[in-house]
Amino acid sequence: MGTVTIGVSIAVPEPHGSQLQERRAGFGDPAAHGIPTHVTLLPPTEVEDGSLPSIEAHLEEVAGSGRPFGMRLSGTGTFRPLSPVVFVQVVEGAEACTWLQKQVRDASGPVARELQFPYHPHVTVAHGIAEEAMDRAYEELAGYEAAWPCTGFALYEQGADGIWRKLREFPFGGPAVPAQGPGRSKRGRQPAR
């Protein structure tokens, strides 16, 4: 049995996704067209290909306990000098993204893992390119704004060609979750917005 590299993310919808992808390509980032514009919930993670059904079941459960929330992007930020990344900031929806990524990586689930850096929801617009191009991305997108209702997330797989492809979408709000008392499930419902 082989392994595959997966990721879980919230897609930035059209027209915003394509606009940011084109801007990323314009800054000279060679990965721009291989990575759909997104907010990461699970970074690239290598798993056994036979584990995909259990991962999908886990993601169904996470999505079922979530509910739609507002997402808004505004302005830029950077992780430099720690990491060569310029991003568009998530200014609304960050708390919900943080809750979701914790549920996705839950220790009892099939994709439990530690992160290399503390979780910070964002949309990458430049990664690992020349400093001048990183500066340009930071400056040119400083006034960027976009908003939409986030209604779910998706599972992606990275192909041998380096391109990320969507395997499946997971919309929020599966079957109603009954109110729970002291014996409450550890997953719980997403906090109200």
C-alpha positions as YAML, in Angstrom:
chain: A
units: angstrom
residues:
- id: 1
  name: MET
  ca: [0.00, 0.00, 0.00]
- id: 2
  name: GLY
  ca: [1.33, 3.44, -0.87]
- id: 3
  name: THR
  ca: [1.06, 6.88, 0.61]
- id: 4
  name: VAL
  ca: [-0.58, 10.08, -0.60]
- id: 5
  name: THR
  ca: [-0.17, 13.69, 0.46]
- id: 6
  name: ILE
  ca: [-3.42, 15.34, 1.48]
- id: 7
  name: GLY
  ca: [-4.52, 18.71, 2.77]
- id: 8
  name: VAL
  ca: [-7.78, 20.16, 4.06]
- id: 9
  name: SER
  ca: [-8.74, 23.74, 3.32]
- id: 10
  name: ILE
  ca: [-11.43, 26.33, 2.79]
- id: 11
  name: ALA
  ca: [-11.43, 27.39, -0.85]
- id: 12
  name: VAL
  ca: [-11.52, 31.10, -1.60]
- id: 13
  name: PRO
  ca: [-14.52, 31.29, -3.97]
- id: 14
  name: GLU
  ca: [-14.76, 32.97, -7.34]
- id: 15
  name: PRO
  ca: [-14.03, 35.56, -8.46]
- id: 16
  name: HIS
  ca: [-11.65, 36.11, -5.52]
- id: 17
  name: GLY
  ca: [-9.82, 32.78, -5.83]
- id: 18
  name: SER
  ca: [-8.79, 33.29, -9.45]
- id: 19
  name: GLN
  ca: [-7.92, 36.94, -8.85]
- id: 20
  name: LEU
  ca: [-5.52, 36.08, -6.03]
- id: 21
  name: GLN
  ca: [-4.10, 33.11, -7.96]
- id: 22
  name: GLU
  ca: [-3.33, 35.38, -10.94]
- id: 23
  name: ARG
  ca: [-1.76, 37.97, -8.65]
- id: 24
  name: ARG
  ca: [0.38, 35.25, -7.03]
- id: 25
  name: ALA
  ca: [1.53, 34.10, -10.48]
- id: 26
  name: GLY
  ca: [2.24, 37.72, -11.40]
- id: 27
  name: PHE
  ca: [4.59, 38.05, -8.45]
- id: 28
  name: GLY
  ca: [6.59, 35.15, -9.91]
- id: 29
  name: ASP
  ca: [5.50, 32.38, -7.55]
- id: 30
  name: PRO
  ca: [5.89, 29.14, -9.56]
- id: 31
  name: ALA
  ca: [3.45, 27.30, -7.26]
- id: 32
  name: ALA
  ca: [0.60, 29.72, -8.03]
- id: 33
  name: HIS
  ca: [-1.27, 27.56, -10.56]
- id: 34
  name: GLY
  ca: [-0.70, 24.28, -8.72]
- id: 35
  name: ILE
  ca: [-2.34, 25.40, -5.48]
- id: 36
  name: PRO
  ca: [-5.97, 26.54, -5.44]
- id: 37
  name: THR
  ca: [-6.39, 29.76, -3.40]
- id: 38
  name: HIS
  ca: [-7.33, 28.69, 0.11]
- id: 39
  name: VAL
  ca: [-7.20, 28.98, 3.90]
- id: 40
  name: THR
  ca: [-5.44, 25.88, 5.28]
- id: 41
  name: LEU
  ca: [-7.09, 23.69, 7.91]
- id: 42
  name: LEU
  ca: [-4.64, 20.75, 7.59]
- id: 43
  name: PRO
  ca: [-1.26, 21.41, 5.97]
- id: 44
  name: PRO
  ca: [0.27, 18.88, 3.57]
- id: 45
  name: THR
  ca: [0.17, 15.55, 5.41]
- id: 46
  name: GLU
  ca: [1.38, 12.16, 4.17]
- id: 47
  name: VAL
  ca: [-1.07, 9.32, 4.89]
- id: 48
  name: GLU
  ca: [-1.56, 5.71, 3.79]
- id: 49
  name: ASP
  ca: [-3.83, 5.71, 0.74]
- id: 50
  name: GLY
  ca: [-5.98, 3.04, 2.40]
- id: 51
  name: SER
  ca: [-6.80, 5.46, 5.22]
- id: 52
  name: LEU
  ca: [-8.75, 7.86, 2.96]
- id: 53
  name: PRO
  ca: [-12.19, 6.38, 3.80]
- id: 54
  name: SER
  ca: [-11.63, 6.86, 7.55]
- id: 55
  name: ILE
  ca: [-10.29, 10.38, 6.94]
- id: 56
  name: GLU
  ca: [-13.38, 11.22, 4.87]
- id: 57
  name: ALA
  ca: [-15.66, 9.85, 7.62]
- id: 58
  name: HIS
  ca: [-13.81, 11.99, 10.17]
- id: 59
  name: LEU
  ca: [-14.14, 15.10, 7.99]
- id: 60
  name: GLU
  ca: [-17.88, 14.40, 7.55]
- id: 61
  name: GLU
  ca: [-18.22, 14.40, 11.33]
- id: 62
  name: VAL
  ca: [-16.27, 17.65, 11.68]
- id: 63
  name: ALA
  ca: [-18.32, 19.34, 8.93]
- id: 64
  name: GLY
  ca: [-21.55, 18.02, 10.42]
- id: 65
  name: SER
  ca: [-20.83, 19.79, 13.70]
- id: 66
  name: GLY
  ca: [-19.87, 23.06, 11.98]
- id: 67
  name: ARG
  ca: [-22.11, 25.78, 10.63]
- id: 68
  name: PRO
  ca: [-21.67, 28.52, 8.02]
- id: 69
  name: PHE
  ca: [-19.82, 31.65, 9.06]
- id: 70
  name: GLY
  ca: [-18.70, 34.89, 7.48]
- id: 71
  name: MET
  ca: [-15.19, 35.07, 6.02]
- id: 72
  name: ARG
  ca: [-13.53, 38.38, 5.26]
- id: 73
  name: LEU
  ca: [-10.05, 39.05, 3.92]
- id: 74
  name: SER
  ca: [-8.44, 42.45, 4.32]
- id: 75
  name: GLY
  ca: [-4.89, 43.69, 3.82]
- id: 76
  name: THR
  ca: [-1.61, 41.84, 3.92]
- id: 77
  name: GLY
  ca: [0.74, 40.30, 6.45]
- id: 78
  name: THR
  ca: [3.95, 38.31, 6.40]
- id: 79
  name: PHE
  ca: [5.69, 35.54, 8.30]
- id: 80
  name: ARG
  ca: [9.14, 36.87, 7.31]
- id: 81
  name: PRO
  ca: [11.84, 36.44, 8.49]
- id: 82
  name: LEU
  ca: [10.66, 33.18, 10.14]
- id: 83
  name: SER
  ca: [9.09, 31.87, 6.91]
- id: 84
  name: PRO
  ca: [9.26, 33.39, 3.38]
- id: 85
  name: VAL
  ca: [5.50, 34.02, 3.06]
- id: 86
  name: VAL
  ca: [3.34, 37.05, 2.28]
- id: 87
  name: PHE
  ca: [-0.39, 36.59, 2.81]
- id: 88
  name: VAL
  ca: [-3.77, 38.26, 2.75]
- id: 89
  name: GLN
  ca: [-5.16, 38.43, 6.28]
- id: 90
  name: VAL
  ca: [-8.31, 36.68, 7.49]
- id: 91
  name: VAL
  ca: [-9.99, 39.43, 9.54]
- id: 92
  name: GLU
  ca: [-13.37, 37.74, 9.99]
- id: 93
  name: GLY
  ca: [-13.78, 33.99, 10.40]
- id: 94
  name: ALA
  ca: [-10.37, 33.38, 12.00]
- id: 95
  name: GLU
  ca: [-11.89, 32.00, 15.21]
- id: 96
  name: ALA
  ca: [-14.05, 29.56, 13.24]
- id: 97
  name: CYS
  ca: [-11.04, 28.47, 11.13]
- id: 98
  name: THR
  ca: [-9.04, 27.89, 14.31]
- id: 99
  name: TRP
  ca: [-11.86, 25.77, 15.77]
- id: 100
  name: LEU
  ca: [-12.17, 23.75, 12.55]
- id: 101
  name: GLN
  ca: [-8.46, 23.00, 12.18]
- id: 102
  name: LYS
  ca: [-8.34, 21.77, 15.79]
- id: 103
  name: GLN
  ca: [-11.24, 19.40, 15.07]
- id: 104
  name: VAL
  ca: [-9.61, 18.16, 11.85]
- id: 105
  name: ARG
  ca: [-6.31, 17.44, 13.67]
- id: 106
  name: ASP
  ca: [-7.99, 16.08, 16.83]
- id: 107
  name: ALA
  ca: [-5.82, 13.52, 18.64]
- id: 108
  name: SER
  ca: [-8.57, 10.89, 18.39]
- id: 109
  name: GLY
  ca: [-8.88, 11.28, 14.62]
- id: 110
  name: PRO
  ca: [-7.02, 9.75, 11.67]
- id: 111
  name: VAL
  ca: [-4.98, 12.89, 10.84]
- id: 112
  name: ALA
  ca: [-3.77, 13.88, 14.31]
- id: 113
  name: ARG
  ca: [-0.56, 15.86, 14.00]
- id: 114
  name: GLU
  ca: [1.41, 18.68, 15.50]
- id: 115
  name: LEU
  ca: [2.03, 21.85, 13.51]
- id: 116
  name: GLN
  ca: [5.47, 23.27, 12.73]
- id: 117
  name: PHE
  ca: [4.22, 26.78, 13.59]
- id: 118
  name: PRO
  ca: [1.24, 28.03, 15.65]
- id: 119
  name: TYR
  ca: [-1.94, 28.06, 13.55]
- id: 120
  name: HIS
  ca: [-2.67, 31.41, 11.89]
- id: 121
  name: PRO
  ca: [-5.43, 31.42, 9.23]
- id: 122
  name: HIS
  ca: [-4.34, 33.28, 6.09]
- id: 123
  name: VAL
  ca: [-4.31, 33.18, 2.27]
- id: 124
  name: THR
  ca: [-0.78, 32.86, 0.85]
- id: 125
  name: VAL
  ca: [-0.06, 35.19, -2.08]
- id: 126
  name: ALA
  ca: [3.73, 34.76, -2.28]
- id: 127
  name: HIS
  ca: [5.99, 31.99, -0.99]
- id: 128
  name: GLY
  ca: [9.72, 31.48, -1.32]
- id: 129
  name: ILE
  ca: [10.30, 34.02, -4.09]
- id: 130
  name: ALA
  ca: [12.72, 36.95, -4.39]
- id: 131
  name: GLU
  ca: [12.52, 39.47, -1.55]
- id: 132
  name: GLU
  ca: [11.69, 42.30, -3.98]
- id: 133
  name: ALA
  ca: [8.72, 40.31, -5.32]
- id: 134
  name: MET
  ca: [7.62, 39.52, -1.74]
- id: 135
  name: ASP
  ca: [7.75, 43.24, -0.93]
- id: 136
  name: ARG
  ca: [5.71, 44.00, -4.04]
- id: 137
  name: ALA
  ca: [3.05, 41.44, -3.08]
- id: 138
  name: TYR
  ca: [2.87, 42.91, 0.42]
- id: 139
  name: GLU
  ca: [2.47, 46.46, -0.89]
- id: 140
  name: GLU
  ca: [0.22, 45.84, -3.90]
- id: 141
  name: LEU
  ca: [-2.34, 43.77, -2.00]
- id: 142
  name: ALA
  ca: [-2.34, 45.94, 1.15]
- id: 143
  name: GLY
  ca: [-5.77, 47.30, 0.21]
- id: 144
  name: TYR
  ca: [-7.23, 43.94, -0.86]
- id: 145
  name: GLU
  ca: [-10.75, 43.15, 0.44]
- id: 146
  name: ALA
  ca: [-13.04, 40.15, -0.13]
- id: 147
  name: ALA
  ca: [-15.91, 38.60, 1.83]
- id: 148
  name: TRP
  ca: [-18.16, 35.56, 1.46]
- id: 149
  name: PRO
  ca: [-20.19, 33.09, 3.53]
- id: 150
  name: CYS
  ca: [-18.08, 30.01, 4.26]
- id: 151
  name: THR
  ca: [-20.32, 26.94, 3.97]
- id: 152
  name: GLY
  ca: [-17.80, 24.10, 4.21]
- id: 153
  name: PHE
  ca: [-14.31, 22.89, 3.40]
- id: 154
  name: ALA
  ca: [-12.66, 20.35, 1.10]
- id: 155
  name: LEU
  ca: [-10.13, 17.51, 1.06]
- id: 156
  name: TYR
  ca: [-7.32, 17.82, -1.50]
- id: 157
  name: GLU
  ca: [-4.61, 15.47, -2.74]
- id: 158
  name: GLN
  ca: [-1.26, 16.53, -4.17]
- id: 159
  name: GLY
  ca: [-0.51, 14.70, -7.40]
- id: 160
  name: ALA
  ca: [2.92, 13.43, -8.49]
- id: 161
  name: ASP
  ca: [3.04, 16.55, -10.69]
- id: 162
  name: GLY
  ca: [2.83, 18.79, -7.59]
- id: 163
  name: ILE
  ca: [-0.70, 19.96, -8.44]
- id: 164
  name: TRP
  ca: [-3.34, 19.98, -5.68]
- id: 165
  name: ARG
  ca: [-6.70, 18.50, -6.74]
- id: 166
  name: LYS
  ca: [-9.97, 18.50, -4.83]
- id: 167
  name: LEU
  ca: [-11.10, 15.01, -3.81]
- id: 168
  name: ARG
  ca: [-14.31, 15.93, -2.00]
- id: 169
  name: GLU
  ca: [-16.23, 18.81, -0.46]
- id: 170
  name: PHE
  ca: [-17.66, 18.72, 3.07]
- id: 171
  name: PRO
  ca: [-20.57, 21.13, 3.59]
- id: 172
  name: PHE
  ca: [-21.40, 22.28, 7.12]
- id: 173
  name: GLY
  ca: [-24.43, 21.28, 9.10]
- id: 174
  name: GLY
  ca: [-25.05, 17.59, 8.87]
- id: 175
  name: PRO
  ca: [-27.74, 16.04, 11.06]
- id: 176
  name: ALA
  ca: [-28.77, 18.12, 14.05]
- id: 177
  name: VAL
  ca: [-26.58, 17.56, 17.09]
- id: 178
  name: PRO
  ca: [-28.66, 17.25, 20.29]
- id: 179
  name: ALA
  ca: [-27.82, 19.48, 23.24]
- id: 180
  name: GLN
  ca: [-25.46, 17.62, 25.54]
- id: 181
  name: GLY
  ca: [-24.96, 17.85, 29.28]
- id: 182
  name: PRO
  ca: [-21.97, 16.93, 31.47]
- id: 183
  name: GLY
  ca: [-21.12, 13.85, 29.38]
- id: 184
  name: ARG
  ca: [-20.72, 16.12, 26.35]
- id: 185
  name: SER
  ca: [-18.73, 14.83, 23.40]
- id: 186
  name: LYS
  ca: [-15.26, 16.23, 23.18]
- id: 187
  name: ARG
  ca: [-15.87, 17.46, 19.64]
- id: 188
  name: GLY
  ca: [-18.87, 19.64, 20.51]
- id: 189
  name: ARG
  ca: [-20.41, 22.19, 18.19]
- id: 190
  name: GLN
  ca: [-18.63, 25.07, 16.59]
- id: 191
  name: PRO
  ca: [-18.83, 28.20, 18.76]
- id: 192
  name: ALA
  ca: [-21.50, 30.72, 17.78]
- id: 193
  name: ARG
  ca: [-20.43, 33.72, 15.73]
...
